[in-house]
mmCIF file with all atom_site columns, C-alpha atoms in Angstrom:
data_model
loop_
_atom_site.group_PDB
_atom_site.id
_atom_site.type_symbol
_atom_site.label_atom_id
_atom_site.label_alt_id
_atom_site.label_comp_id
_atom_site.label_asym_id
_atom_site.label_entity_id
_atom_site.label_seq_id
_atom_site.pdbx_PDB_ins_code
_atom_site.Cartn_x
_atom_site.Cartn_y
_atom_site.Cartn_z
_atom_site.occupancy
_atom_site.B_iso_or_equiv
_atom_site.pdbx_formal_charge
_atom_site.auth_seq_id
_atom_site.auth_comp_id
_atom_site.auth_asym_id
_atom_site.auth_atom_id
_atom_site.pdbx_PDB_model_num
ATOM 1   C CA . MET G 1 1   ? 41.294 152.525 63.973 1.00 89.00 ? 1   MET G CA 1
ATOM 2   C CA . ASN G 1 2   ? 43.568 149.921 62.269 1.00 92.00 ? 2   ASN G CA 1
ATOM 3   C CA . ILE G 1 3   ? 45.985 149.820 59.623 1.00 94.00 ? 3   ILE G CA 1
ATOM 4   C CA . HIS G 1 4   ? 45.940 146.760 58.144 1.00 93.00 ? 4   HIS G CA 1
ATOM 5   C CA . SER G 1 5   ? 48.164 147.138 54.766 1.00 94.00 ? 5   SER G CA 1
ATOM 6   C CA . ILE G 1 6   ? 49.513 149.316 52.108 1.00 96.00 ? 6   ILE G CA 1
ATOM 7   C CA . THR G 1 7   ? 49.328 149.528 48.861 1.00 96.00 ? 7   THR G CA 1
ATOM 8   C CA . ILE G 1 8   ? 51.953 151.115 46.180 1.00 96.00 ? 8   ILE G CA 1
ATOM 9   C CA . GLU G 1 9   ? 50.762 151.683 42.835 1.00 96.00 ? 9   GLU G CA 1
ATOM 10  C CA . VAL G 1 10  ? 53.717 151.224 40.156 1.00 95.00 ? 10  VAL G CA 1
ATOM 11  C CA . ALA G 1 11  ? 54.175 153.160 36.571 1.00 92.00 ? 11  ALA G CA 1
ATOM 12  C CA . HIS G 1 12  ? 52.727 150.635 34.315 1.00 93.00 ? 12  HIS G CA 1
ATOM 13  C CA . ALA G 1 13  ? 50.732 147.345 34.153 1.00 95.00 ? 13  ALA G CA 1
ATOM 14  C CA . ASN G 1 14  ? 53.391 145.159 33.209 1.00 93.00 ? 14  ASN G CA 1
ATOM 15  C CA . ASP G 1 15  ? 55.501 146.560 36.257 1.00 94.00 ? 15  ASP G CA 1
ATOM 16  C CA . VAL G 1 16  ? 52.984 145.419 38.746 1.00 96.00 ? 16  VAL G CA 1
ATOM 17  C CA . HIS G 1 17  ? 54.838 141.407 38.850 1.00 96.00 ? 17  HIS G CA 1
ATOM 18  C CA . ALA G 1 18  ? 58.318 142.664 39.221 1.00 96.00 ? 18  ALA G CA 1
ATOM 19  C CA . ALA G 1 19  ? 56.940 145.001 42.267 1.00 97.00 ? 19  ALA G CA 1
ATOM 20  C CA . GLU G 1 20  ? 55.140 141.949 43.682 1.00 96.00 ? 20  GLU G CA 1
ATOM 21  C CA . SER G 1 21  ? 57.800 139.916 43.571 1.00 97.00 ? 21  SER G CA 1
ATOM 22  C CA . PHE G 1 22  ? 60.590 142.368 44.949 1.00 97.00 ? 22  PHE G CA 1
ATOM 23  C CA . TYR G 1 23  ? 57.718 142.954 47.913 1.00 97.00 ? 23  TYR G CA 1
ATOM 24  C CA . ARG G 1 24  ? 57.072 139.376 48.412 1.00 96.00 ? 24  ARG G CA 1
ATOM 25  C CA . ASP G 1 25  ? 60.671 137.373 48.071 1.00 96.00 ? 25  ASP G CA 1
ATOM 26  C CA . ALA G 1 26  ? 62.972 140.866 48.802 1.00 96.00 ? 26  ALA G CA 1
ATOM 27  C CA . LEU G 1 27  ? 61.180 142.307 51.521 1.00 96.00 ? 27  LEU G CA 1
ATOM 28  C CA . ARG G 1 28  ? 58.393 139.497 52.215 1.00 95.00 ? 28  ARG G CA 1
ATOM 29  C CA . LEU G 1 29  ? 55.828 141.781 52.964 1.00 95.00 ? 29  LEU G CA 1
ATOM 30  C CA . ALA G 1 30  ? 53.420 139.672 50.761 1.00 92.00 ? 30  ALA G CA 1
ATOM 31  C CA . ASP G 1 31  ? 50.553 139.958 53.835 1.00 91.00 ? 31  ASP G CA 1
ATOM 32  C CA . ARG G 1 32  ? 50.786 143.395 54.450 1.00 94.00 ? 32  ARG G CA 1
ATOM 33  C CA . VAL G 1 33  ? 51.803 144.870 50.624 1.00 96.00 ? 33  VAL G CA 1
ATOM 34  C CA . ALA G 1 34  ? 49.490 145.002 47.890 1.00 95.00 ? 34  ALA G CA 1
ATOM 35  C CA . VAL G 1 35  ? 50.580 146.658 44.191 1.00 96.00 ? 35  VAL G CA 1
ATOM 36  C CA . ARG G 1 36  ? 48.159 148.176 41.878 1.00 95.00 ? 36  ARG G CA 1
ATOM 37  C CA . VAL G 1 37  ? 48.514 150.406 38.539 1.00 95.00 ? 37  VAL G CA 1
ATOM 38  C CA . ALA G 1 38  ? 49.343 154.173 38.826 1.00 93.00 ? 38  ALA G CA 1
ATOM 39  C CA . THR G 1 39  ? 45.754 156.763 37.507 1.00 88.00 ? 39  THR G CA 1
ATOM 40  C CA . ARG G 1 40  ? 48.063 159.952 38.138 1.00 89.00 ? 40  ARG G CA 1
ATOM 41  C CA . PRO G 1 41  ? 51.361 160.817 37.907 1.00 89.00 ? 41  PRO G CA 1
ATOM 42  C CA . SER G 1 42  ? 54.002 161.080 40.126 1.00 91.00 ? 42  SER G CA 1
ATOM 43  C CA . SER G 1 43  ? 57.743 162.665 40.249 1.00 90.00 ? 43  SER G CA 1
ATOM 44  C CA . GLY G 1 44  ? 60.427 162.760 43.461 1.00 93.00 ? 44  GLY G CA 1
ATOM 45  C CA . PHE G 1 45  ? 60.278 161.944 46.249 1.00 95.00 ? 45  PHE G CA 1
ATOM 46  C CA . ARG G 1 46  ? 56.777 160.688 47.776 1.00 96.00 ? 46  ARG G CA 1
ATOM 47  C CA . GLY G 1 47  ? 56.264 162.089 50.603 1.00 96.00 ? 47  GLY G CA 1
ATOM 48  C CA . PHE G 1 48  ? 56.072 158.969 52.649 1.00 97.00 ? 48  PHE G CA 1
ATOM 49  C CA . ALA G 1 49  ? 58.689 156.328 53.939 1.00 97.00 ? 49  ALA G CA 1
ATOM 50  C CA . PRO G 1 50  ? 57.318 152.671 54.899 1.00 97.00 ? 50  PRO G CA 1
ATOM 51  C CA . SER G 1 51  ? 60.125 151.231 57.853 1.00 97.00 ? 51  SER G CA 1
ATOM 52  C CA . LEU G 1 52  ? 60.452 147.667 58.335 1.00 97.00 ? 52  LEU G CA 1
ATOM 53  C CA . ILE G 1 53  ? 62.010 146.831 61.879 1.00 96.00 ? 53  ILE G CA 1
ATOM 54  C CA . LEU G 1 54  ? 63.289 143.091 62.209 1.00 96.00 ? 54  LEU G CA 1
ATOM 55  C CA . GLU G 1 55  ? 64.974 141.545 65.161 1.00 94.00 ? 55  GLU G CA 1
ATOM 56  C CA . GLN G 1 56  ? 68.503 141.221 64.221 1.00 95.00 ? 56  GLN G CA 1
ATOM 57  C CA . PRO G 1 57  ? 71.362 143.556 62.517 1.00 96.00 ? 57  PRO G CA 1
ATOM 58  C CA . GLY G 1 58  ? 72.135 139.961 60.722 1.00 96.00 ? 58  GLY G CA 1
ATOM 59  C CA . ASP G 1 59  ? 68.463 140.130 59.966 1.00 97.00 ? 59  ASP G CA 1
ATOM 60  C CA . VAL G 1 60  ? 69.055 144.091 58.342 1.00 97.00 ? 60  VAL G CA 1
ATOM 61  C CA . ASP G 1 61  ? 71.912 143.040 56.443 1.00 97.00 ? 61  ASP G CA 1
ATOM 62  C CA . ALA G 1 62  ? 69.579 140.209 54.547 1.00 97.00 ? 62  ALA G CA 1
ATOM 63  C CA . ALA G 1 63  ? 67.166 142.252 53.732 1.00 97.00 ? 63  ALA G CA 1
ATOM 64  C CA . PHE G 1 64  ? 69.543 144.705 52.530 1.00 97.00 ? 64  PHE G CA 1
ATOM 65  C CA . ALA G 1 65  ? 71.106 142.201 50.109 1.00 97.00 ? 65  ALA G CA 1
ATOM 66  C CA . ARG G 1 66  ? 68.027 140.502 48.749 1.00 97.00 ? 66  ARG G CA 1
ATOM 67  C CA . ALA G 1 67  ? 66.306 144.238 48.284 1.00 98.00 ? 67  ALA G CA 1
ATOM 68  C CA . LEU G 1 68  ? 69.618 144.685 46.132 1.00 98.00 ? 68  LEU G CA 1
ATOM 69  C CA . SER G 1 69  ? 69.351 141.716 43.858 1.00 97.00 ? 69  SER G CA 1
ATOM 70  C CA . ALA G 1 70  ? 66.392 142.572 43.279 1.00 97.00 ? 70  ALA G CA 1
ATOM 71  C CA . GLY G 1 71  ? 66.925 145.686 41.395 1.00 96.00 ? 71  GLY G CA 1
ATOM 72  C CA . ALA G 1 72  ? 66.667 148.166 44.774 1.00 98.00 ? 72  ALA G CA 1
ATOM 73  C CA . ARG G 1 73  ? 69.211 150.706 45.135 1.00 97.00 ? 73  ARG G CA 1
ATOM 74  C CA . ALA G 1 74  ? 70.763 151.538 48.005 1.00 97.00 ? 74  ALA G CA 1
ATOM 75  C CA . LEU G 1 75  ? 69.781 155.371 49.587 1.00 98.00 ? 75  LEU G CA 1
ATOM 76  C CA . LYS G 1 76  ? 71.895 154.984 52.914 1.00 97.00 ? 76  LYS G CA 1
ATOM 77  C CA . PRO G 1 77  ? 73.841 151.909 53.502 1.00 96.00 ? 77  PRO G CA 1
ATOM 78  C CA . ALA G 1 78  ? 73.354 149.821 56.497 1.00 96.00 ? 78  ALA G CA 1
ATOM 79  C CA . ALA G 1 79  ? 75.542 151.394 59.977 1.00 95.00 ? 79  ALA G CA 1
ATOM 80  C CA . LYS G 1 80  ? 75.180 151.757 63.850 1.00 94.00 ? 80  LYS G CA 1
ATOM 81  C CA . SER G 1 81  ? 73.258 154.359 64.552 1.00 90.00 ? 81  SER G CA 1
ATOM 82  C CA . LEU G 1 82  ? 72.169 156.281 68.154 1.00 86.00 ? 82  LEU G CA 1
ATOM 83  C CA . TRP G 1 83  ? 68.548 154.702 67.767 1.00 87.00 ? 83  TRP G CA 1
ATOM 84  C CA . GLY G 1 84  ? 70.252 151.037 66.216 1.00 94.00 ? 84  GLY G CA 1
ATOM 85  C CA . TYR G 1 85  ? 71.268 149.694 63.523 1.00 97.00 ? 85  TYR G CA 1
ATOM 86  C CA . GLY G 1 86  ? 69.683 150.185 59.369 1.00 97.00 ? 86  GLY G CA 1
ATOM 87  C CA . GLY G 1 87  ? 69.549 152.411 56.255 1.00 97.00 ? 87  GLY G CA 1
ATOM 88  C CA . SER G 1 88  ? 67.599 152.764 53.606 1.00 98.00 ? 88  SER G CA 1
ATOM 89  C CA . LEU G 1 89  ? 66.628 152.612 50.005 1.00 98.00 ? 89  LEU G CA 1
ATOM 90  C CA . LEU G 1 90  ? 64.394 153.083 47.280 1.00 97.00 ? 90  LEU G CA 1
ATOM 91  C CA . ALA G 1 91  ? 62.408 150.012 45.691 1.00 97.00 ? 91  ALA G CA 1
ATOM 92  C CA . PRO G 1 92  ? 62.089 149.143 42.353 1.00 96.00 ? 92  PRO G CA 1
ATOM 93  C CA . ASP G 1 93  ? 58.982 151.108 42.007 1.00 95.00 ? 93  ASP G CA 1
ATOM 94  C CA . GLY G 1 94  ? 60.601 154.210 43.344 1.00 95.00 ? 94  GLY G CA 1
ATOM 95  C CA . THR G 1 95  ? 59.331 154.129 46.972 1.00 97.00 ? 95  THR G CA 1
ATOM 96  C CA . ALA G 1 96  ? 62.184 155.358 49.884 1.00 97.00 ? 96  ALA G CA 1
ATOM 97  C CA . TRP G 1 97  ? 62.066 152.283 52.321 1.00 98.00 ? 97  TRP G CA 1
ATOM 98  C CA . GLN G 1 98  ? 63.973 151.977 55.841 1.00 97.00 ? 98  GLN G CA 1
ATOM 99  C CA . ILE G 1 99  ? 65.462 148.476 57.384 1.00 98.00 ? 99  ILE G CA 1
ATOM 100 C CA . ALA G 1 100 ? 66.500 148.888 60.396 1.00 97.00 ? 100 ALA G CA 1
ATOM 101 C CA . SER G 1 101 ? 66.994 146.777 63.783 1.00 96.00 ? 101 SER G CA 1
ATOM 102 C CA . ALA G 1 102 ? 66.387 148.225 67.441 1.00 93.00 ? 102 ALA G CA 1
ATOM 103 C CA . ASN G 1 103 ? 69.864 145.820 68.258 1.00 93.00 ? 103 ASN G CA 1
ATOM 104 C CA . LYS G 1 104 ? 73.196 147.746 67.507 1.00 92.00 ? 104 LYS G CA 1
ATOM 105 C CA . THR G 1 105 ? 74.921 144.690 68.116 1.00 91.00 ? 105 THR G CA 1
ATOM 106 C CA . ALA G 1 106 ? 73.642 141.044 67.485 1.00 90.00 ? 106 ALA G CA 1
ATOM 107 C CA . THR G 1 107 ? 71.871 139.225 70.555 1.00 89.00 ? 107 THR G CA 1
ATOM 108 C CA . GLY G 1 108 ? 71.515 135.880 68.384 1.00 89.00 ? 108 GLY G CA 1
ATOM 109 C CA . GLU G 1 109 ? 71.352 134.076 65.058 1.00 89.00 ? 109 GLU G CA 1
ATOM 110 C CA . ALA G 1 110 ? 69.079 136.430 62.560 1.00 89.00 ? 110 ALA G CA 1
ATOM 111 C CA . THR G 1 111 ? 65.656 135.098 62.267 1.00 89.00 ? 111 THR G CA 1
ATOM 112 C CA . GLY G 1 112 ? 64.416 136.530 59.524 1.00 88.00 ? 112 GLY G CA 1
ATOM 113 C CA . LYS G 1 113 ? 61.514 137.989 62.089 1.00 87.00 ? 113 LYS G CA 1
ATOM 114 C CA . VAL G 1 114 ? 59.563 140.916 61.389 1.00 90.00 ? 114 VAL G CA 1
ATOM 115 C CA . GLU G 1 115 ? 59.355 142.852 64.409 1.00 92.00 ? 115 GLU G CA 1
ATOM 116 C CA . ARG G 1 116 ? 56.895 145.708 62.716 1.00 93.00 ? 116 ARG G CA 1
ATOM 117 C CA . VAL G 1 117 ? 56.323 147.713 59.872 1.00 96.00 ? 117 VAL G CA 1
ATOM 118 C CA . VAL G 1 118 ? 55.993 151.692 60.548 1.00 96.00 ? 118 VAL G CA 1
ATOM 119 C CA . LEU G 1 119 ? 54.266 153.264 57.890 1.00 97.00 ? 119 LEU G CA 1
ATOM 120 C CA . LEU G 1 120 ? 55.987 157.276 58.111 1.00 97.00 ? 120 LEU G CA 1
ATOM 121 C CA . LEU G 1 121 ? 54.159 159.807 56.998 1.00 98.00 ? 121 LEU G CA 1
ATOM 122 C CA . GLY G 1 122 ? 55.555 163.174 55.383 1.00 97.00 ? 122 GLY G CA 1
ATOM 123 C CA . VAL G 1 123 ? 53.748 165.793 56.666 1.00 97.00 ? 123 VAL G CA 1
ATOM 124 C CA . ASP G 1 124 ? 53.760 170.026 56.514 1.00 95.00 ? 124 ASP G CA 1
ATOM 125 C CA . ASP G 1 125 ? 51.907 171.083 59.229 1.00 96.00 ? 125 ASP G CA 1
ATOM 126 C CA . PHE G 1 126 ? 53.125 168.792 62.037 1.00 96.00 ? 126 PHE G CA 1
ATOM 127 C CA . LYS G 1 127 ? 50.416 169.876 64.737 1.00 96.00 ? 127 LYS G CA 1
ATOM 128 C CA . ALA G 1 128 ? 47.899 170.127 62.262 1.00 96.00 ? 128 ALA G CA 1
ATOM 129 C CA . SER G 1 129 ? 47.924 166.422 61.126 1.00 97.00 ? 129 SER G CA 1
ATOM 130 C CA . LYS G 1 130 ? 48.589 165.096 64.230 1.00 97.00 ? 130 LYS G CA 1
ATOM 131 C CA . SER G 1 131 ? 45.126 166.481 65.254 1.00 97.00 ? 131 SER G CA 1
ATOM 132 C CA . PHE G 1 132 ? 43.196 165.117 61.961 1.00 97.00 ? 132 PHE G CA 1
ATOM 133 C CA . TYR G 1 133 ? 44.599 161.517 63.216 1.00 96.00 ? 133 TYR G CA 1
ATOM 134 C CA . GLN G 1 134 ? 43.486 162.027 66.790 1.00 96.00 ? 134 GLN G CA 1
ATOM 135 C CA . GLU G 1 135 ? 40.057 163.401 65.781 1.00 95.00 ? 135 GLU G CA 1
ATOM 136 C CA . HIS G 1 136 ? 39.685 160.212 63.740 1.00 94.00 ? 136 HIS G CA 1
ATOM 137 C CA . GLY G 1 137 ? 40.359 158.248 66.370 1.00 93.00 ? 137 GLY G CA 1
ATOM 138 C CA . LEU G 1 138 ? 43.905 157.126 66.727 1.00 95.00 ? 138 LEU G CA 1
ATOM 139 C CA . THR G 1 139 ? 45.786 157.061 69.947 1.00 94.00 ? 139 THR G CA 1
ATOM 140 C CA . VAL G 1 140 ? 48.920 158.378 69.607 1.00 95.00 ? 140 VAL G CA 1
ATOM 141 C CA . ALA G 1 141 ? 51.396 155.781 71.111 1.00 94.00 ? 141 ALA G CA 1
ATOM 142 C CA . LYS G 1 142 ? 54.705 157.724 71.259 1.00 90.00 ? 142 LYS G CA 1
ATOM 143 C CA . SER G 1 143 ? 54.962 161.382 70.565 1.00 91.00 ? 143 SER G CA 1
ATOM 144 C CA . PHE G 1 144 ? 58.121 163.646 70.326 1.00 90.00 ? 144 PHE G CA 1
ATOM 145 C CA . GLY G 1 145 ? 57.444 167.091 70.368 1.00 86.00 ? 145 GLY G CA 1
ATOM 146 C CA . THR G 1 146 ? 56.506 168.658 67.031 1.00 87.00 ? 146 THR G CA 1
ATOM 147 C CA . LYS G 1 147 ? 59.136 166.155 65.088 1.00 90.00 ? 147 LYS G CA 1
ATOM 148 C CA . TYR G 1 148 ? 57.295 162.255 65.275 1.00 95.00 ? 148 TYR G CA 1
ATOM 149 C CA . ALA G 1 149 ? 54.437 160.749 66.695 1.00 96.00 ? 149 ALA G CA 1
ATOM 150 C CA . GLU G 1 150 ? 53.727 157.426 66.347 1.00 96.00 ? 150 GLU G CA 1
ATOM 151 C CA . PHE G 1 151 ? 49.743 155.896 67.035 1.00 96.00 ? 151 PHE G CA 1
ATOM 152 C CA . ASP G 1 152 ? 48.926 152.239 67.724 1.00 93.00 ? 152 ASP G CA 1
ATOM 153 C CA . THR G 1 153 ? 46.995 150.915 64.462 1.00 93.00 ? 153 THR G CA 1
ATOM 154 C CA . GLY G 1 154 ? 47.566 146.617 64.822 1.00 90.00 ? 154 GLY G CA 1
ATOM 155 C CA . ALA G 1 155 ? 49.739 145.718 61.928 1.00 88.00 ? 155 ALA G CA 1
ATOM 156 C CA . ILE G 1 156 ? 51.151 148.519 60.245 1.00 95.00 ? 156 ILE G CA 1
ATOM 157 C CA . GLN G 1 157 ? 51.850 151.497 63.038 1.00 96.00 ? 157 GLN G CA 1
ATOM 158 C CA . LEU G 1 158 ? 50.890 154.811 61.943 1.00 98.00 ? 158 LEU G CA 1
ATOM 159 C CA . ALA G 1 159 ? 53.838 157.601 62.452 1.00 97.00 ? 159 ALA G CA 1
ATOM 160 C CA . LEU G 1 160 ? 54.016 161.107 61.411 1.00 97.00 ? 160 LEU G CA 1
ATOM 161 C CA . TYR G 1 161 ? 57.360 162.962 60.483 1.00 95.00 ? 161 TYR G CA 1
ATOM 162 C CA . LYS G 1 162 ? 57.947 166.644 59.507 1.00 96.00 ? 162 LYS G CA 1
ATOM 163 C CA . ARG G 1 163 ? 58.197 166.126 55.171 1.00 96.00 ? 163 ARG G CA 1
ATOM 164 C CA . ALA G 1 164 ? 61.439 167.073 54.854 1.00 96.00 ? 164 ALA G CA 1
ATOM 165 C CA . ALA G 1 165 ? 63.009 166.055 58.004 1.00 96.00 ? 165 ALA G CA 1
ATOM 166 C CA . LEU G 1 166 ? 62.238 162.271 56.279 1.00 97.00 ? 166 LEU G CA 1
ATOM 167 C CA . ALA G 1 167 ? 63.297 163.303 52.999 1.00 97.00 ? 167 ALA G CA 1
ATOM 168 C CA . LYS G 1 168 ? 66.582 164.090 54.635 1.00 96.00 ? 168 LYS G CA 1
ATOM 169 C CA . GLN G 1 169 ? 66.051 160.601 56.740 1.00 95.00 ? 169 GLN G CA 1
ATOM 170 C CA . VAL G 1 170 ? 66.122 158.386 54.370 1.00 96.00 ? 170 VAL G CA 1
ATOM 171 C CA . GLY G 1 171 ? 68.420 159.801 51.847 1.00 97.00 ? 171 GLY G CA 1
ATOM 172 C CA . MET G 1 172 ? 66.160 161.780 49.333 1.00 97.00 ? 172 MET G CA 1
ATOM 173 C CA . ASP G 1 173 ? 65.848 165.334 47.851 1.00 95.00 ? 173 ASP G CA 1
ATOM 174 C CA . ALA G 1 174 ? 62.037 166.564 49.421 1.00 94.00 ? 174 ALA G CA 1
ATOM 175 C CA . THR G 1 175 ? 61.085 168.178 46.118 1.00 93.00 ? 175 THR G CA 1
ATOM 176 C CA . GLY G 1 176 ? 58.290 165.949 44.762 1.00 91.00 ? 176 GLY G CA 1
ATOM 177 C CA . THR G 1 177 ? 55.108 166.578 42.786 1.00 90.00 ? 177 THR G CA 1
ATOM 178 C CA . GLY G 1 178 ? 51.930 164.240 42.422 1.00 91.00 ? 178 GLY G CA 1
ATOM 179 C CA . SER G 1 179 ? 50.627 161.045 43.368 1.00 92.00 ? 179 SER G CA 1
ATOM 180 C CA . HIS G 1 180 ? 52.103 159.771 46.594 1.00 95.00 ? 180 HIS G CA 1
ATOM 181 C CA . ARG G 1 181 ? 50.861 156.573 44.768 1.00 95.00 ? 181 ARG G CA 1
ATOM 182 C CA . LEU G 1 182 ? 49.956 155.403 48.406 1.00 96.00 ? 182 LEU G CA 1
ATOM 183 C CA . ALA G 1 183 ? 47.044 153.960 49.989 1.00 95.00 ? 183 ALA G CA 1
ATOM 184 C CA . VAL G 1 184 ? 46.232 152.798 53.316 1.00 96.00 ? 184 VAL G CA 1
ATOM 185 C CA . GLY G 1 185 ? 44.053 150.573 54.216 1.00 95.00 ? 185 GLY G CA 1
ATOM 186 C CA . ALA G 1 186 ? 42.497 150.703 57.148 1.00 94.00 ? 186 ALA G CA 1
ATOM 187 C CA . ASP G 1 187 ? 38.854 150.504 59.177 1.00 90.00 ? 187 ASP G CA 1
ATOM 188 C CA . GLY G 1 188 ? 38.020 153.987 57.546 1.00 89.00 ? 188 GLY G CA 1
ATOM 189 C CA . ALA G 1 189 ? 37.962 156.027 54.165 1.00 93.00 ? 189 ALA G CA 1
ATOM 190 C CA . PHE G 1 190 ? 39.314 159.522 54.297 1.00 95.00 ? 190 PHE G CA 1
ATOM 191 C CA . ILE G 1 191 ? 41.857 162.212 52.735 1.00 96.00 ? 191 ILE G CA 1
ATOM 192 C CA . ASP G 1 192 ? 44.097 163.738 55.207 1.00 96.00 ? 192 ASP G CA 1
ATOM 193 C CA . PRO G 1 193 ? 45.206 166.982 54.819 1.00 96.00 ? 193 PRO G CA 1
ATOM 194 C CA . ASP G 1 194 ? 48.420 166.230 53.045 1.00 96.00 ? 194 ASP G CA 1
ATOM 195 C CA . GLY G 1 195 ? 46.562 164.412 50.194 1.00 95.00 ? 195 GLY G CA 1
ATOM 196 C CA . TYR G 1 196 ? 47.330 160.753 51.924 1.00 96.00 ? 196 TYR G CA 1
ATOM 197 C CA . ALA G 1 197 ? 44.055 158.361 51.537 1.00 95.00 ? 197 ALA G CA 1
ATOM 198 C CA . TRP G 1 198 ? 42.742 155.984 53.933 1.00 96.00 ? 198 TRP G CA 1
ATOM 199 C CA . VAL G 1 199 ? 40.195 152.925 52.101 1.00 94.00 ? 199 VAL G CA 1
ATOM 200 C CA . VAL G 1 200 ? 38.939 150.079 53.510 1.00 89.00 ? 200 VAL G CA 1
ATOM 201 C CA . ASP G 1 201 ? 39.719 147.839 50.971 1.00 62.00 ? 201 ASP G CA 1
ATOM 202 C CA . ASP G 1 202 ? 42.559 148.545 48.079 1.00 44.00 ? 202 ASP G CA 1
ATOM 203 C CA . THR G 1 203 ? 40.219 148.962 45.243 1.00 42.00 ? 203 THR G CA 1
ATOM 204 C CA . ALA G 1 204 ? 39.904 152.755 45.856 1.00 40.00 ? 204 ALA G CA 1
ATOM 205 C CA . LEU G 1 205 ? 42.107 155.042 44.118 1.00 40.00 ? 205 LEU G CA 1
ATOM 206 C CA . THR G 1 206 ? 44.694 157.246 46.013 1.00 44.00 ? 206 THR G CA 1
ATOM 207 C CA . ALA G 1 207 ? 44.489 161.182 45.756 1.00 45.00 ? 207 ALA G CA 1
ATOM 208 C CA . ASP G 1 208 ? 46.320 162.866 43.632 1.00 44.00 ? 208 ASP G CA 1
ATOM 209 C CA . THR G 1 209 ? 48.165 165.924 45.539 1.00 46.00 ? 209 THR G CA 1
ATOM 210 C CA . THR G 1 210 ? 50.756 168.493 44.431 1.00 39.00 ? 210 THR G CA 1
ATOM 211 C CA . ARG G 1 211 ? 53.092 168.145 46.989 1.00 51.00 ? 211 ARG G CA 1
#
């Protein structure tokens, strides 16, 4: 099963244009991220964090600069780490994003090339969620015990992480209630054990789940 896009919900109709502009111009993901108006309330950490993986550290810095200029707020400024170079930010619509490069130092000129987008879903019962997705035909591409699992899902890769650990990773309090304000546009439709909604197209409603 492939993920073709994600749809992020915003609080009000007058927020749609600004959010579309943010994902089109700041993150340059208009082909993979859609926006619509929320039908259910949400507060705090929404449980997920898409990751934008770029080619060079300079690309990360450029994307951060565009995002901050467009109204995002830095959660963790970009810095070197064991796994590369990157940080996290809160988009104007309230979605936590990670922006990173596997390269700690530049290996070439910054190109703006998006290497991949990974949709990190925070889950309460890692083992149960991993089994659920395997039962729905998703193939595990990477797995690190009961902490992280990544699936081969095409244009946008799915990864599972424990909810509290994901919140800590992006620099947010794990507390949150209401809708995830996320719909995963894929080849099939279902609701997973944590209330994340998968839809065949982006017109279906997201789940209302208390977290």
